[in-house]
Amino acid sequence: MLKFVKNWTLPISMICGILAYFLGREVPLSAETRMGVLHFVEVLQPLLLFVMLFIAFCKVKPTDMRPHRWHLWLLLTQCGLFVLCTVLPFNHATEAFMLAIICPTATACAVVTQKLGGDSAATTTYTILISLAVAIIVPIFLPVHSFLTILQKVFPLLMFPLFLAWGVRYFLPKVHAKILSVKDLAFYLWAVALALAIAITCRALVYSHESITIILTVAVATLAACIFQFSFGWWVGKHYGMRLEAGQAMGQKNTIFIIWLGYTFLSPVSATAGGFYSIWHNVINSWQLYQKRKKG
C-alpha cells in the first residue's frame, strides 16, 4: 500500500483535494467557520510552497544557474503567442488560452524536475527569466496597473526561498547537509499543496454562475494550451539535450497567477482557467513519473 501511494502521489493528491472539498461541504459548520477555514488554506498554501521551494533550492548551486539557448526560444514563443492573442477577438476560449500561455513557470517546477531526474537549475533559471518577461509584457497589453503589481505576485515566493537556501548552503553547511538527507520531502509537500489547490478549484467551479458550455470551452482551451506547451518544450529541448527541462519549464505553470490575473483584470470565468490548467499539467506530470518508474 505504501509503495502504491508513493508511486501515485499526484493522482491521489488530486482525488483527495476533490473529496476534501465535497465532503467538507457536508459538514455542518457556520458561515464564519467556513470563512476561517478558507482563510487558513489561503495562508497555508504559500507557506507550503515557500518551505517546498526552500528545500528544492538547497539542491541548486548558484554556479549551475545560467541561461541556455532553449530559454530564448521558449521566451519568444510564449510572449509572441500572448501578443497574438491580444489582437484576436476576445472570447472565453481566447482569454483562457492566452492566460495559460503567458503564465510564468510554476515556482514548484524545480521540485518536479528533480523528481523526474532533470536539471532543476535550468528550470529555476527559466522561471526567473519568464517571470521578468511577464512583468514587462503583460502591463503593456492588458489593463494591469504596473510592472510592480505583477512582481509582487510572482517574485517574493520565488526569490526569498532561493536566497535563503543559498545562505544556508554557505553559512550553515551542517543544516544544509541535513536538509539534503531528507529524500523527496519537497515533493510530498507539493502533493499537499496540490490537494489544497484542487479543493479551491472545485470551490471556484461550484460557485461559478457560467453555463456548462462556457466552462467546457475554458477547459478545452486550457487543455490545448497545456498539450501544446509541453510538446513544444519537449521538441525545443530535444535539440539542446534538455527535453525534460524545457518541457517542464514551458508546460508546468503558476496556476495561482492565472487565477489572480483572470479574476482581477479579465473576467471571473477566465479565472477558472487556472484551476483547469492545474489539473491538466499535473496529469501530464503523473504520466511522466509513471514512465520514469517503468524505465527503472
Short mmCIF file of C-alpha atoms in Angstrom, two decimals:
data_model
loop_
_atom_site.label_atom_id
_atom_site.label_comp_id
_atom_site.label_asym_id
_atom_site.label_seq_id
_atom_site.Cartn_x
_atom_site.Cartn_y
_atom_site.Cartn_z
CA MET A 1 0.00 0.00 0.00
CA LEU A 2 2.82 2.41 0.90
CA LYS A 3 4.54 1.70 -2.42
CA PHE A 4 1.29 2.36 -4.30
CA VAL A 5 0.83 5.71 -2.53
CA LYS A 6 4.44 6.72 -3.30
CA ASN A 7 4.08 5.75 -6.96
CA TRP A 8 0.80 7.58 -7.48
CA THR A 9 1.24 10.55 -5.16
CA LEU A 10 -0.02 13.25 -7.55
CA PRO A 11 -3.24 11.49 -8.72
CA ILE A 12 -4.02 10.53 -5.11
CA SER A 13 -3.39 14.13 -4.06
CA MET A 14 -5.81 15.42 -6.72
CA ILE A 15 -8.51 12.92 -5.70
CA CYS A 16 -8.03 13.84 -2.03
CA GLY A 17 -8.47 17.52 -2.91
CA ILE A 18 -11.76 16.80 -4.68
CA LEU A 19 -13.04 14.60 -1.84
CA ALA A 20 -11.93 17.09 0.81
CA TYR A 21 -13.99 19.85 -0.76
CA PHE A 22 -17.19 17.89 -1.37
CA LEU A 23 -17.08 16.08 1.97
CA GLY A 24 -16.26 19.36 3.71
CA ARG A 25 -19.39 20.92 2.23
CA GLU A 26 -21.50 18.35 4.06
CA VAL A 27 -20.03 19.16 7.47
CA PRO A 28 -22.48 21.38 9.40
CA LEU A 29 -20.35 24.48 10.02
CA SER A 30 -21.31 28.13 10.37
CA ALA A 31 -20.52 30.58 7.58
CA GLU A 32 -17.97 32.27 9.84
CA THR A 33 -16.17 28.98 10.49
CA ARG A 34 -16.12 28.15 6.78
CA MET A 35 -14.56 31.51 6.01
CA GLY A 36 -11.99 30.86 8.71
CA VAL A 37 -11.08 27.52 7.09
CA LEU A 38 -10.79 29.21 3.70
CA HIS A 39 -8.52 31.89 5.15
CA PHE A 40 -6.37 29.21 6.80
CA VAL A 41 -5.96 27.42 3.45
CA GLU A 42 -5.05 30.70 1.75
CA VAL A 43 -2.29 31.22 4.33
CA LEU A 44 -1.15 27.59 4.35
CA GLN A 45 -0.71 27.32 0.57
CA PRO A 46 2.06 29.93 0.16
CA LEU A 47 3.71 28.70 3.38
CA LEU A 48 3.88 25.17 1.99
CA LEU A 49 5.22 26.46 -1.31
CA PHE A 50 7.86 28.54 0.47
CA VAL A 51 9.14 25.57 2.50
CA MET A 52 8.98 23.27 -0.52
CA LEU A 53 10.94 25.69 -2.69
CA PHE A 54 13.50 26.30 0.04
CA ILE A 55 14.19 22.56 0.23
CA ALA A 56 14.34 22.24 -3.56
CA PHE A 57 16.64 25.25 -3.94
CA CYS A 58 19.02 23.83 -1.33
CA LYS A 59 19.94 21.32 -4.07
CA VAL A 60 20.65 24.06 -6.65
CA LYS A 61 24.17 25.50 -6.75
CA PRO A 62 24.34 29.21 -7.69
CA THR A 63 27.10 28.40 -10.20
CA ASP A 64 24.74 25.98 -12.00
CA MET A 65 22.21 28.72 -12.78
CA ARG A 66 22.98 30.08 -16.23
CA PRO A 67 20.96 30.88 -19.37
CA HIS A 68 20.60 28.31 -22.14
CA ARG A 69 19.69 28.82 -25.78
CA TRP A 70 16.40 26.99 -25.37
CA HIS A 71 15.40 29.59 -22.79
CA LEU A 72 15.32 32.20 -25.58
CA TRP A 73 13.13 30.08 -27.89
CA LEU A 74 10.61 29.44 -25.13
CA LEU A 75 10.53 33.10 -24.10
CA LEU A 76 9.96 34.26 -27.69
CA THR A 77 7.20 31.69 -28.22
CA GLN A 78 5.29 32.46 -25.02
CA CYS A 79 5.48 36.23 -25.45
CA GLY A 80 4.76 36.08 -29.20
CA LEU A 81 1.65 33.92 -28.80
CA PHE A 82 0.43 36.15 -25.97
CA VAL A 83 0.70 39.27 -28.16
CA LEU A 84 -1.09 37.44 -30.98
CA CYS A 85 -3.97 36.51 -28.66
CA THR A 86 -4.42 40.15 -27.57
CA VAL A 87 -5.20 41.24 -31.16
CA LEU A 88 -7.72 38.42 -31.74
CA PRO A 89 -11.42 38.88 -30.89
CA PHE A 90 -11.76 38.31 -27.15
CA ASN A 91 -13.93 35.41 -26.04
CA HIS A 92 -13.68 32.90 -23.19
CA ALA A 93 -11.59 30.44 -25.19
CA THR A 94 -9.12 33.12 -26.30
CA GLU A 95 -8.79 34.54 -22.80
CA ALA A 96 -8.22 31.10 -21.26
CA PHE A 97 -5.65 30.11 -23.88
CA MET A 98 -3.87 33.47 -23.58
CA LEU A 99 -3.63 33.26 -19.78
CA ALA A 100 -2.33 29.69 -19.96
CA ILE A 101 0.34 30.70 -22.49
CA ILE A 102 1.73 33.81 -20.77
CA CYS A 103 1.57 32.47 -17.23
CA PRO A 104 5.05 32.15 -15.66
CA THR A 105 6.55 28.77 -14.91
CA ALA A 106 5.40 27.26 -11.63
CA THR A 107 7.62 28.03 -8.70
CA ALA A 108 7.35 24.31 -7.91
CA CYS A 109 8.75 23.32 -11.31
CA ALA A 110 12.18 22.70 -9.79
CA VAL A 111 10.68 20.14 -7.39
CA VAL A 112 9.03 18.04 -10.11
CA THR A 113 12.07 18.39 -12.38
CA GLN A 114 14.28 16.99 -9.61
CA LYS A 115 11.85 14.12 -9.03
CA LEU A 116 11.98 13.30 -12.75
CA GLY A 117 15.79 13.33 -12.68
CA GLY A 118 16.30 16.58 -14.58
CA ASP A 119 18.40 19.69 -14.09
CA SER A 120 16.42 21.86 -11.67
CA ALA A 121 18.92 24.72 -12.00
CA ALA A 122 17.96 25.13 -15.68
CA THR A 123 14.25 25.28 -14.91
CA THR A 124 14.81 27.63 -11.97
CA THR A 125 16.75 29.99 -14.25
CA TYR A 126 13.91 29.95 -16.78
CA THR A 127 11.34 30.56 -14.04
CA ILE A 128 13.14 33.78 -13.14
CA LEU A 129 13.51 34.86 -16.79
CA ILE A 130 9.86 34.24 -17.74
CA SER A 131 8.65 35.95 -14.54
CA LEU A 132 10.58 39.09 -15.52
CA ALA A 133 9.29 38.88 -19.10
CA VAL A 134 5.67 38.54 -17.91
CA ALA A 135 6.05 41.51 -15.56
CA ILE A 136 7.23 43.63 -18.50
CA ILE A 137 4.95 42.50 -21.33
CA VAL A 138 1.57 41.91 -19.61
CA PRO A 139 1.07 45.54 -18.40
CA ILE A 140 1.66 46.73 -21.98
CA PHE A 141 -1.18 44.69 -23.48
CA LEU A 142 -3.58 44.22 -20.56
CA PRO A 143 -5.05 46.79 -18.15
CA VAL A 144 -2.71 45.80 -15.32
CA HIS A 145 -1.72 48.64 -13.00
CA SER A 146 2.04 48.32 -13.15
CA PHE A 147 5.17 46.26 -13.51
CA LEU A 148 5.49 46.15 -9.71
CA THR A 149 1.96 44.75 -9.30
CA ILE A 150 2.96 41.55 -11.07
CA LEU A 151 6.38 41.34 -9.44
CA GLN A 152 4.69 41.44 -6.04
CA LYS A 153 2.62 38.41 -7.03
CA VAL A 154 5.46 36.36 -8.50
CA PHE A 155 8.86 37.23 -7.07
CA PRO A 156 8.57 37.05 -3.25
CA LEU A 157 7.61 33.38 -3.31
CA LEU A 158 10.33 32.64 -5.84
CA MET A 159 13.32 34.71 -4.74
CA PHE A 160 13.11 34.65 -0.93
CA PRO A 161 13.44 30.84 -0.59
CA LEU A 162 16.19 30.89 -3.24
CA PHE A 163 18.31 33.43 -1.35
CA LEU A 164 17.58 31.71 1.98
CA ALA A 165 18.67 28.35 0.56
CA TRP A 166 21.92 29.82 -0.71
CA GLY A 167 22.51 31.48 2.65
CA VAL A 168 22.08 28.16 4.45
CA ARG A 169 24.38 26.46 1.90
CA TYR A 170 27.28 28.83 2.60
CA PHE A 171 26.78 29.79 6.26
CA LEU A 172 25.14 26.71 7.81
CA PRO A 173 26.64 23.73 5.95
CA LYS A 174 25.61 21.18 8.60
CA VAL A 175 21.96 22.32 8.40
CA HIS A 176 22.22 22.25 4.62
CA ALA A 177 23.52 18.68 4.66
CA LYS A 178 20.70 17.61 7.00
CA ILE A 179 18.06 19.11 4.67
CA LEU A 180 19.55 17.27 1.68
CA SER A 181 19.45 14.00 3.60
CA VAL A 182 15.63 14.05 3.77
CA LYS A 183 14.69 12.43 0.45
CA ASP A 184 11.61 13.63 -1.52
CA LEU A 185 10.34 15.90 1.30
CA ALA A 186 9.76 18.80 -1.12
CA PHE A 187 7.80 16.54 -3.48
CA TYR A 188 5.42 15.37 -0.75
CA LEU A 189 4.89 18.92 0.44
CA TRP A 190 3.99 19.71 -3.17
CA ALA A 191 1.40 16.91 -3.05
CA VAL A 192 -0.26 18.53 -0.02
CA ALA A 193 -0.23 21.94 -1.75
CA LEU A 194 -1.73 20.33 -4.86
CA ALA A 195 -4.59 18.81 -2.86
CA LEU A 196 -5.39 22.25 -1.44
CA ALA A 197 -5.22 23.83 -4.92
CA ILE A 198 -7.62 21.22 -6.35
CA ALA A 199 -10.04 21.76 -3.46
CA ILE A 200 -10.04 25.52 -4.15
CA THR A 201 -10.56 24.82 -7.87
CA CYS A 202 -13.61 22.69 -7.06
CA ARG A 203 -14.99 25.51 -4.95
CA ALA A 204 -14.49 28.04 -7.77
CA LEU A 205 -16.27 25.77 -10.26
CA VAL A 206 -19.17 25.05 -7.91
CA TYR A 207 -19.73 28.75 -7.25
CA SER A 208 -19.32 29.72 -10.91
CA HIS A 209 -22.53 31.08 -12.47
CA GLU A 210 -21.45 30.39 -16.05
CA SER A 211 -23.14 27.82 -18.29
CA ILE A 212 -21.67 24.35 -18.71
CA THR A 213 -20.87 25.21 -22.33
CA ILE A 214 -18.63 28.12 -21.32
CA ILE A 215 -16.96 26.07 -18.59
CA LEU A 216 -16.22 23.30 -21.10
CA THR A 217 -14.87 25.88 -23.56
CA VAL A 218 -12.39 27.11 -20.95
CA ALA A 219 -11.45 23.53 -20.07
CA VAL A 220 -10.75 22.61 -23.70
CA ALA A 221 -8.79 25.83 -24.36
CA THR A 222 -6.52 25.24 -21.35
CA LEU A 223 -6.07 21.59 -22.29
CA ALA A 224 -4.97 22.64 -25.79
CA ALA A 225 -2.55 25.20 -24.30
CA CYS A 226 -1.12 22.61 -21.89
CA ILE A 227 -0.55 19.95 -24.56
CA PHE A 228 0.98 22.50 -26.93
CA GLN A 229 3.37 23.93 -24.35
CA PHE A 230 4.67 20.60 -23.07
CA SER A 231 5.02 19.33 -26.65
CA PHE A 232 6.78 22.45 -27.89
CA GLY A 233 9.07 22.49 -24.87
CA TRP A 234 10.00 18.84 -25.39
CA TRP A 235 10.66 19.50 -29.10
CA VAL A 236 12.88 22.54 -28.49
CA GLY A 237 14.69 20.99 -25.53
CA LYS A 238 15.43 17.83 -27.51
CA HIS A 239 17.71 19.86 -29.81
CA TYR A 240 19.77 21.03 -26.81
CA GLY A 241 19.85 17.80 -24.80
CA MET A 242 17.32 19.12 -22.26
CA ARG A 243 13.99 17.73 -23.42
CA LEU A 244 12.63 17.16 -19.92
CA GLU A 245 13.73 20.52 -18.54
CA ALA A 246 12.34 22.57 -21.44
CA GLY A 247 9.04 20.69 -21.34
CA GLN A 248 8.62 21.31 -17.61
CA ALA A 249 9.72 24.95 -17.91
CA MET A 250 7.11 25.72 -20.55
CA GLY A 251 4.35 23.34 -19.52
CA GLN A 252 4.21 23.50 -15.72
CA LYS A 253 2.53 26.76 -14.75
CA ASN A 254 1.98 29.02 -11.75
CA THR A 255 -1.78 28.46 -11.84
CA ILE A 256 -2.41 30.76 -8.87
CA PHE A 257 -1.12 33.57 -11.09
CA ILE A 258 -3.61 32.62 -13.84
CA ILE A 259 -6.47 32.77 -11.35
CA TRP A 260 -5.37 36.15 -9.99
CA LEU A 261 -4.80 37.73 -13.41
CA GLY A 262 -8.05 36.40 -14.87
CA TYR A 263 -10.25 37.31 -11.92
CA THR A 264 -8.70 40.74 -11.32
CA PHE A 265 -8.31 42.08 -14.85
CA LEU A 266 -10.41 39.99 -17.26
CA SER A 267 -13.49 38.02 -16.20
CA PRO A 268 -14.34 35.66 -13.31
CA VAL A 269 -14.83 32.74 -15.70
CA SER A 270 -11.30 33.29 -17.04
CA ALA A 271 -10.02 32.67 -13.53
CA THR A 272 -11.24 29.06 -13.76
CA ALA A 273 -8.58 28.57 -16.46
CA GLY A 274 -6.01 28.29 -13.67
CA GLY A 275 -7.96 25.52 -11.98
CA PHE A 276 -8.32 23.51 -15.17
CA TYR A 277 -4.68 24.01 -16.11
CA SER A 278 -3.67 22.79 -12.67
CA ILE A 279 -5.46 19.52 -13.42
CA TRP A 280 -4.00 19.10 -16.92
CA HIS A 281 -0.35 19.78 -16.09
CA ASN A 282 -0.47 17.52 -13.05
CA VAL A 283 -1.99 14.71 -15.13
CA ILE A 284 0.98 15.05 -17.52
CA ASN A 285 3.41 15.16 -14.59
CA SER A 286 1.83 11.98 -13.18
CA TRP A 287 2.22 10.28 -16.56
CA GLN A 288 5.88 11.32 -16.75
CA LEU A 289 6.55 9.96 -13.26
CA TYR A 290 4.87 6.71 -14.26
CA GLN A 291 7.06 6.46 -17.37
CA LYS A 292 10.18 7.12 -15.29
CA ARG A 293 9.23 4.31 -12.88
CA LYS A 294 8.68 1.91 -15.80
CA LYS A 295 12.18 2.61 -17.09
CA GLY A 296 13.57 1.83 -13.65
#
